[in-house]
mmCIF file of C-alpha atoms in Angstrom:
data_model
loop_
_atom_site.group_PDB
_atom_site.id
_atom_site.type_symbol
_atom_site.label_atom_id
_atom_site.label_comp_id
_atom_site.label_asym_id
_atom_site.label_seq_id
_atom_site.Cartn_x
_atom_site.Cartn_y
_atom_site.Cartn_z
ATOM 1 C CA UNK F 54 -81.449 -71.837 17.214
ATOM 2 C CA UNK F 55 -82.196 -69.107 14.878
ATOM 3 C CA UNK F 56 -79.118 -68.589 12.933
ATOM 4 C CA UNK F 57 -78.807 -64.809 12.496
ATOM 5 C CA UNK F 58 -77.342 -64.246 8.745
ATOM 6 C CA UNK F 59 -76.349 -60.837 8.026
ATOM 7 C CA UNK F 60 -75.742 -60.100 4.146
ATOM 8 C CA UNK F 61 -74.496 -56.888 4.371
ATOM 9 C CA UNK F 62 -71.243 -56.049 5.264
ATOM 10 C CA UNK F 63 -70.080 -54.901 8.631
ATOM 11 C CA UNK F 64 -69.093 -51.178 8.699
ATOM 12 C CA UNK F 65 -65.299 -51.098 9.081
ATOM 13 C CA UNK F 66 -64.344 -48.088 11.814
ATOM 14 C CA UNK F 67 -62.079 -45.628 10.167
ATOM 15 C CA UNK F 68 -58.470 -44.913 11.845
ATOM 16 C CA UNK F 69 -57.853 -41.448 11.623
ATOM 17 C CA UNK F 70 -54.798 -41.322 13.537
ATOM 18 C CA UNK F 71 -53.246 -43.823 10.676
ATOM 19 C CA UNK F 72 -54.208 -41.467 7.921
ATOM 20 C CA UNK F 73 -52.875 -38.253 9.951
ATOM 21 C CA UNK F 74 -49.523 -39.852 10.229
ATOM 22 C CA UNK F 75 -49.537 -41.047 6.734
ATOM 23 C CA UNK F 76 -50.498 -37.758 5.117
ATOM 24 C CA UNK F 77 -48.163 -35.777 7.615
ATOM 25 C CA UNK F 78 -45.108 -38.369 6.280
ATOM 26 C CA UNK F 79 -46.252 -37.627 3.206
ATOM 27 C CA UNK F 80 -45.842 -33.810 3.866
ATOM 28 C CA UNK F 81 -42.611 -33.959 5.599
ATOM 29 C CA UNK F 82 -41.383 -36.274 2.636
ATOM 30 C CA UNK F 83 -42.252 -33.434 0.178
ATOM 31 C CA UNK F 84 -40.923 -30.486 2.521
ATOM 32 C CA UNK F 85 -37.494 -32.557 2.741
ATOM 33 C CA UNK F 86 -37.160 -33.116 -0.813
ATOM 34 C CA UNK F 87 -38.258 -29.736 -1.726
ATOM 35 C CA UNK F 88 -36.013 -28.302 0.554
ATOM 36 C CA UNK F 89 -32.986 -30.625 -0.110
ATOM 37 C CA UNK F 90 -33.575 -29.130 -4.083
ATOM 38 C CA UNK F 91 -33.280 -25.688 -2.787
ATOM 39 C CA UNK F 92 -30.218 -26.598 -1.093
ATOM 40 C CA UNK F 93 -28.763 -28.132 -4.220
ATOM 41 C CA UNK F 94 -30.111 -25.282 -6.640
ATOM 42 C CA UNK F 95 -28.497 -22.580 -3.935
ATOM 43 C CA UNK F 96 -24.971 -25.021 -3.835
ATOM 44 C CA UNK F 97 -24.906 -24.939 -7.840
ATOM 45 C CA UNK F 98 -25.502 -21.079 -7.754
ATOM 46 C CA UNK F 99 -22.676 -20.615 -5.299
ATOM 47 C CA UNK F 100 -20.057 -22.545 -7.362
ATOM 48 C CA UNK F 101 -21.526 -21.014 -10.592
ATOM 49 C CA UNK F 102 -20.973 -17.453 -8.797
ATOM 50 C CA UNK F 103 -17.440 -18.979 -7.602
ATOM 51 C CA UNK F 104 -16.527 -19.954 -11.309
ATOM 52 C CA UNK F 105 -17.125 -17.000 -12.373
ATOM 53 C CA UNK F 106 -15.239 -14.461 -9.754
ATOM 54 C CA UNK F 107 -12.202 -16.583 -10.621
ATOM 55 C CA UNK F 108 -12.683 -15.899 -14.259
ATOM 56 C CA UNK F 109 -13.275 -12.448 -13.557
ATOM 57 C CA UNK F 110 -10.534 -12.078 -10.862
ATOM 58 C CA UNK F 111 -8.158 -13.795 -13.746
ATOM 59 C CA UNK F 112 -9.151 -11.471 -15.982
ATOM 60 C CA UNK F 113 -8.623 -8.346 -14.051
ATOM 61 C CA UNK F 114 -5.016 -9.947 -13.628
ATOM 62 C CA UNK F 115 -4.264 -9.797 -17.092
ATOM 63 C CA UNK F 116 -6.030 -6.161 -17.056
ATOM 64 C CA UNK F 117 -3.837 -5.017 -14.798
ATOM 65 C CA UNK F 118 -0.664 -6.477 -16.221
ATOM 66 C CA UNK F 119 -1.318 -5.160 -19.363
ATOM 67 C CA UNK F 120 -1.898 -1.609 -17.816
ATOM 68 C CA UNK F 121 1.301 -1.953 -16.056
ATOM 69 C CA UNK F 122 3.212 -2.733 -19.361
ATOM 70 C CA UNK F 123 1.754 -0.029 -21.008
ATOM 71 C CA UNK F 124 2.708 2.389 -17.888
ATOM 72 C CA UNK F 125 5.684 0.980 -18.134
ATOM 73 C CA UNK F 126 6.124 1.592 -21.963
ATOM 74 C CA UNK F 127 5.054 5.329 -21.360
ATOM 75 C CA UNK F 128 7.438 5.855 -18.726
ATOM 76 C CA UNK F 129 10.285 4.691 -20.829
ATOM 77 C CA UNK F 130 8.946 6.941 -23.623
ATOM 78 C CA UNK F 131 8.909 9.737 -21.345
ATOM 79 C CA UNK F 132 12.369 8.949 -19.909
ATOM 80 C CA UNK F 133 13.916 8.579 -23.667
ATOM 81 C CA UNK F 134 12.283 11.842 -24.580
ATOM 82 C CA UNK F 135 13.557 13.343 -21.258
ATOM 83 C CA UNK F 136 16.939 12.019 -22.413
ATOM 84 C CA UNK F 137 16.920 13.370 -26.067
ATOM 85 C CA UNK F 138 15.891 16.619 -25.154
ATOM 86 C CA UNK F 139 18.956 16.956 -22.728
ATOM 87 C CA UNK F 140 20.992 15.975 -25.006
ATOM 88 C CA UNK F 141 19.457 18.259 -27.570
ATOM 89 C CA UNK F 142 19.603 21.021 -24.869
ATOM 90 C CA UNK F 143 22.197 23.733 -26.497
ATOM 91 C CA UNK F 144 22.988 25.415 -22.889
ATOM 92 C CA UNK F 145 25.614 23.587 -20.831
ATOM 93 C CA UNK F 146 25.220 24.432 -17.174
ATOM 94 C CA UNK F 147 28.878 23.227 -15.727
ATOM 95 C CA UNK F 148 30.654 24.976 -17.925
ATOM 96 C CA UNK F 149 29.071 28.154 -17.965
ATOM 97 C CA UNK F 150 29.085 28.509 -13.833
ATOM 98 C CA UNK F 151 32.397 27.590 -14.418
ATOM 99 C CA UNK F 152 32.849 30.481 -16.657
ATOM 100 C CA UNK F 153 31.120 32.619 -13.889
ATOM 101 C CA UNK F 154 32.482 31.552 -10.575
ATOM 102 C CA UNK F 155 35.804 32.131 -12.490
ATOM 103 C CA UNK F 156 35.465 35.985 -12.787
ATOM 104 C CA UNK F 157 34.387 36.196 -8.976
ATOM 105 C CA UNK F 158 36.175 38.418 -6.749
ATOM 106 C CA UNK F 159 37.970 36.401 -3.900
ATOM 107 C CA UNK F 160 35.113 37.078 -1.344
ATOM 108 C CA UNK F 161 32.284 36.935 -3.820
ATOM 109 C CA UNK F 162 29.832 34.240 -3.543
ATOM 110 C CA UNK F 163 26.915 33.359 -5.969
ATOM 111 C CA UNK F 164 23.864 32.697 -3.601
ATOM 112 C CA UNK F 165 21.121 32.015 -5.891
ATOM 113 C CA UNK F 166 21.099 30.951 -9.652
ATOM 114 C CA UNK F 167 17.698 30.593 -11.431
ATOM 115 C CA UNK F 168 16.850 29.924 -15.100
ATOM 116 C CA UNK F 169 13.983 31.559 -15.891
ATOM 117 C CA UNK F 170 14.296 30.207 -20.047
ATOM 118 C CA UNK F 171 16.888 28.582 -21.948
ATOM 119 C CA UNK F 172 18.669 31.610 -22.576
ATOM 120 C CA UNK F 173 17.803 33.943 -19.566
ATOM 121 C CA UNK F 174 19.461 33.246 -16.533
ATOM 122 C CA UNK F 175 18.811 35.555 -13.263
ATOM 123 C CA UNK F 176 21.930 35.289 -10.284
ATOM 124 C CA UNK F 177 22.248 36.886 -6.991
ATOM 125 C CA UNK F 178 25.881 37.253 -5.696
ATOM 126 C CA UNK F 179 27.042 38.824 -2.312
ATOM 127 C CA UNK F 180 30.200 40.585 -2.206
ATOM 128 C CA UNK F 181 32.161 42.583 0.663
ATOM 129 C CA UNK F 182 32.062 45.999 -1.241
ATOM 130 C CA UNK F 183 29.823 47.599 -3.680
ATOM 131 C CA UNK F 184 32.484 48.507 -6.049
ATOM 132 C CA UNK F 185 32.820 44.640 -6.400
ATOM 133 C CA UNK F 186 29.415 44.412 -8.015
ATOM 134 C CA UNK F 187 30.365 46.912 -10.888
ATOM 135 C CA UNK F 188 33.678 45.132 -11.510
ATOM 136 C CA UNK F 189 31.941 41.802 -11.828
ATOM 137 C CA UNK F 190 29.808 42.764 -13.953
ATOM 138 C CA UNK F 191 32.269 44.248 -16.232
ATOM 139 C CA UNK F 192 33.995 40.838 -16.130
ATOM 140 C CA UNK F 193 30.829 38.914 -17.074
ATOM 141 C CA UNK F 194 30.081 41.300 -20.205
ATOM 142 C CA UNK F 195 33.381 39.989 -21.275
ATOM 143 C CA UNK F 196 32.183 36.250 -20.986
ATOM 144 C CA UNK F 197 31.787 34.324 -24.360
ATOM 145 C CA UNK F 198 28.748 32.433 -23.252
ATOM 146 C CA UNK F 199 26.605 35.588 -21.791
ATOM 147 C CA UNK F 200 25.277 37.501 -24.992
ATOM 148 C CA UNK F 201 23.805 40.422 -22.399
ATOM 149 C CA UNK F 202 24.144 41.061 -18.862
ATOM 150 C CA UNK F 203 22.355 43.565 -16.616
ATOM 151 C CA UNK F 204 22.864 44.562 -12.999
ATOM 152 C CA UNK F 205 19.439 44.816 -11.260
ATOM 153 C CA UNK F 206 19.561 45.426 -7.755
ATOM 154 C CA UNK F 207 22.532 45.893 -5.169
ATOM 155 C CA UNK F 208 21.067 45.769 -1.637
ATOM 156 C CA UNK F 209 23.253 45.801 1.991
ATOM 157 C CA UNK F 210 22.341 43.007 3.975
ATOM 158 C CA UNK F 211 24.013 43.465 7.333
ATOM 159 C CA UNK F 212 23.185 40.087 9.828
ATOM 160 C CA UNK F 213 23.690 40.819 13.630
ATOM 161 C CA UNK F 214 22.660 37.024 14.304
ATOM 162 C CA UNK F 215 24.688 35.423 17.443
ATOM 163 C CA UNK F 216 27.101 38.275 17.802
ATOM 164 C CA UNK F 217 27.053 40.813 20.472
ATOM 165 C CA UNK F 218 25.721 44.636 20.622
ATOM 166 C CA UNK F 219 28.894 46.125 20.914
ATOM 167 C CA UNK F 220 30.815 44.659 17.746
ATOM 168 C CA UNK F 221 30.761 46.416 14.859
ATOM 169 C CA UNK F 222 28.822 44.534 12.233
ATOM 170 C CA UNK F 223 30.122 44.630 8.279
ATOM 171 C CA UNK F 224 27.456 44.781 5.912
ATOM 172 C CA UNK F 225 27.161 42.383 2.641
ATOM 173 C CA UNK F 226 26.309 43.329 -0.218
ATOM 174 C CA UNK F 227 23.933 41.473 -2.558
ATOM 175 C CA UNK F 228 23.941 42.044 -5.871
ATOM 176 C CA UNK F 229 21.000 40.684 -8.600
ATOM 177 C CA UNK F 230 22.221 40.111 -12.321
ATOM 178 C CA UNK F 231 20.035 39.405 -15.224
ATOM 179 C CA UNK F 232 22.046 37.236 -17.909
ATOM 180 C CA UNK F 233 20.709 36.574 -21.502
ATOM 181 C CA UNK F 234 22.914 33.384 -22.551
ATOM 182 C CA UNK F 235 24.467 32.441 -26.040
ATOM 183 C CA UNK F 236 23.429 29.300 -27.149
ATOM 184 C CA UNK F 237 27.215 28.253 -28.179
ATOM 185 C CA UNK F 238 28.967 25.557 -25.767
ATOM 186 C CA UNK F 239 32.638 26.439 -24.240
ATOM 187 C CA UNK F 240 33.785 28.912 -22.089
ATOM 188 C CA UNK F 241 36.407 31.424 -22.008
ATOM 189 C CA UNK F 242 36.651 35.339 -23.044
ATOM 190 C CA UNK F 243 35.227 36.975 -26.124
ATOM 191 C CA UNK F 244 37.651 37.616 -28.961
#
């Protein structure tokens, strides 16, 4: 019998499927770890941004509170200035209007009063007769608070609203006065 002795090693057959599977698994593991790292990094960044957002909102609330306090303080200062101005204001309107209305005739009515300055006033008064405007001018000159008075205009105003046309309409007279006022308080007549 002849024995066959082969001293050369036998060639192993390569198994490409195992190699491809091993390479695919390594690639999948690498992709998974990269994906996990990216997600973790994104979560970490989001947590940092949320913390920064909370910090910014807290600072914004503090600044808003400071601004509100500053605005309230400014409003209080403006109100205090207005009160001081009103207390120092030399002209008292209520006693002046009482003195002016006391001089009106029985059917005389103040229609409009306007201050153009601290010492200047324009007034529109309604009368039944034009003579009453002249009499009222004379009475105004005797009021102690009035330094100077001027009758600017007298106009007839005949309104026919709501009345039949066969009724006679009595005109009303509107007189406009310009008054220069004194700074002193009190009411009554000049001495």
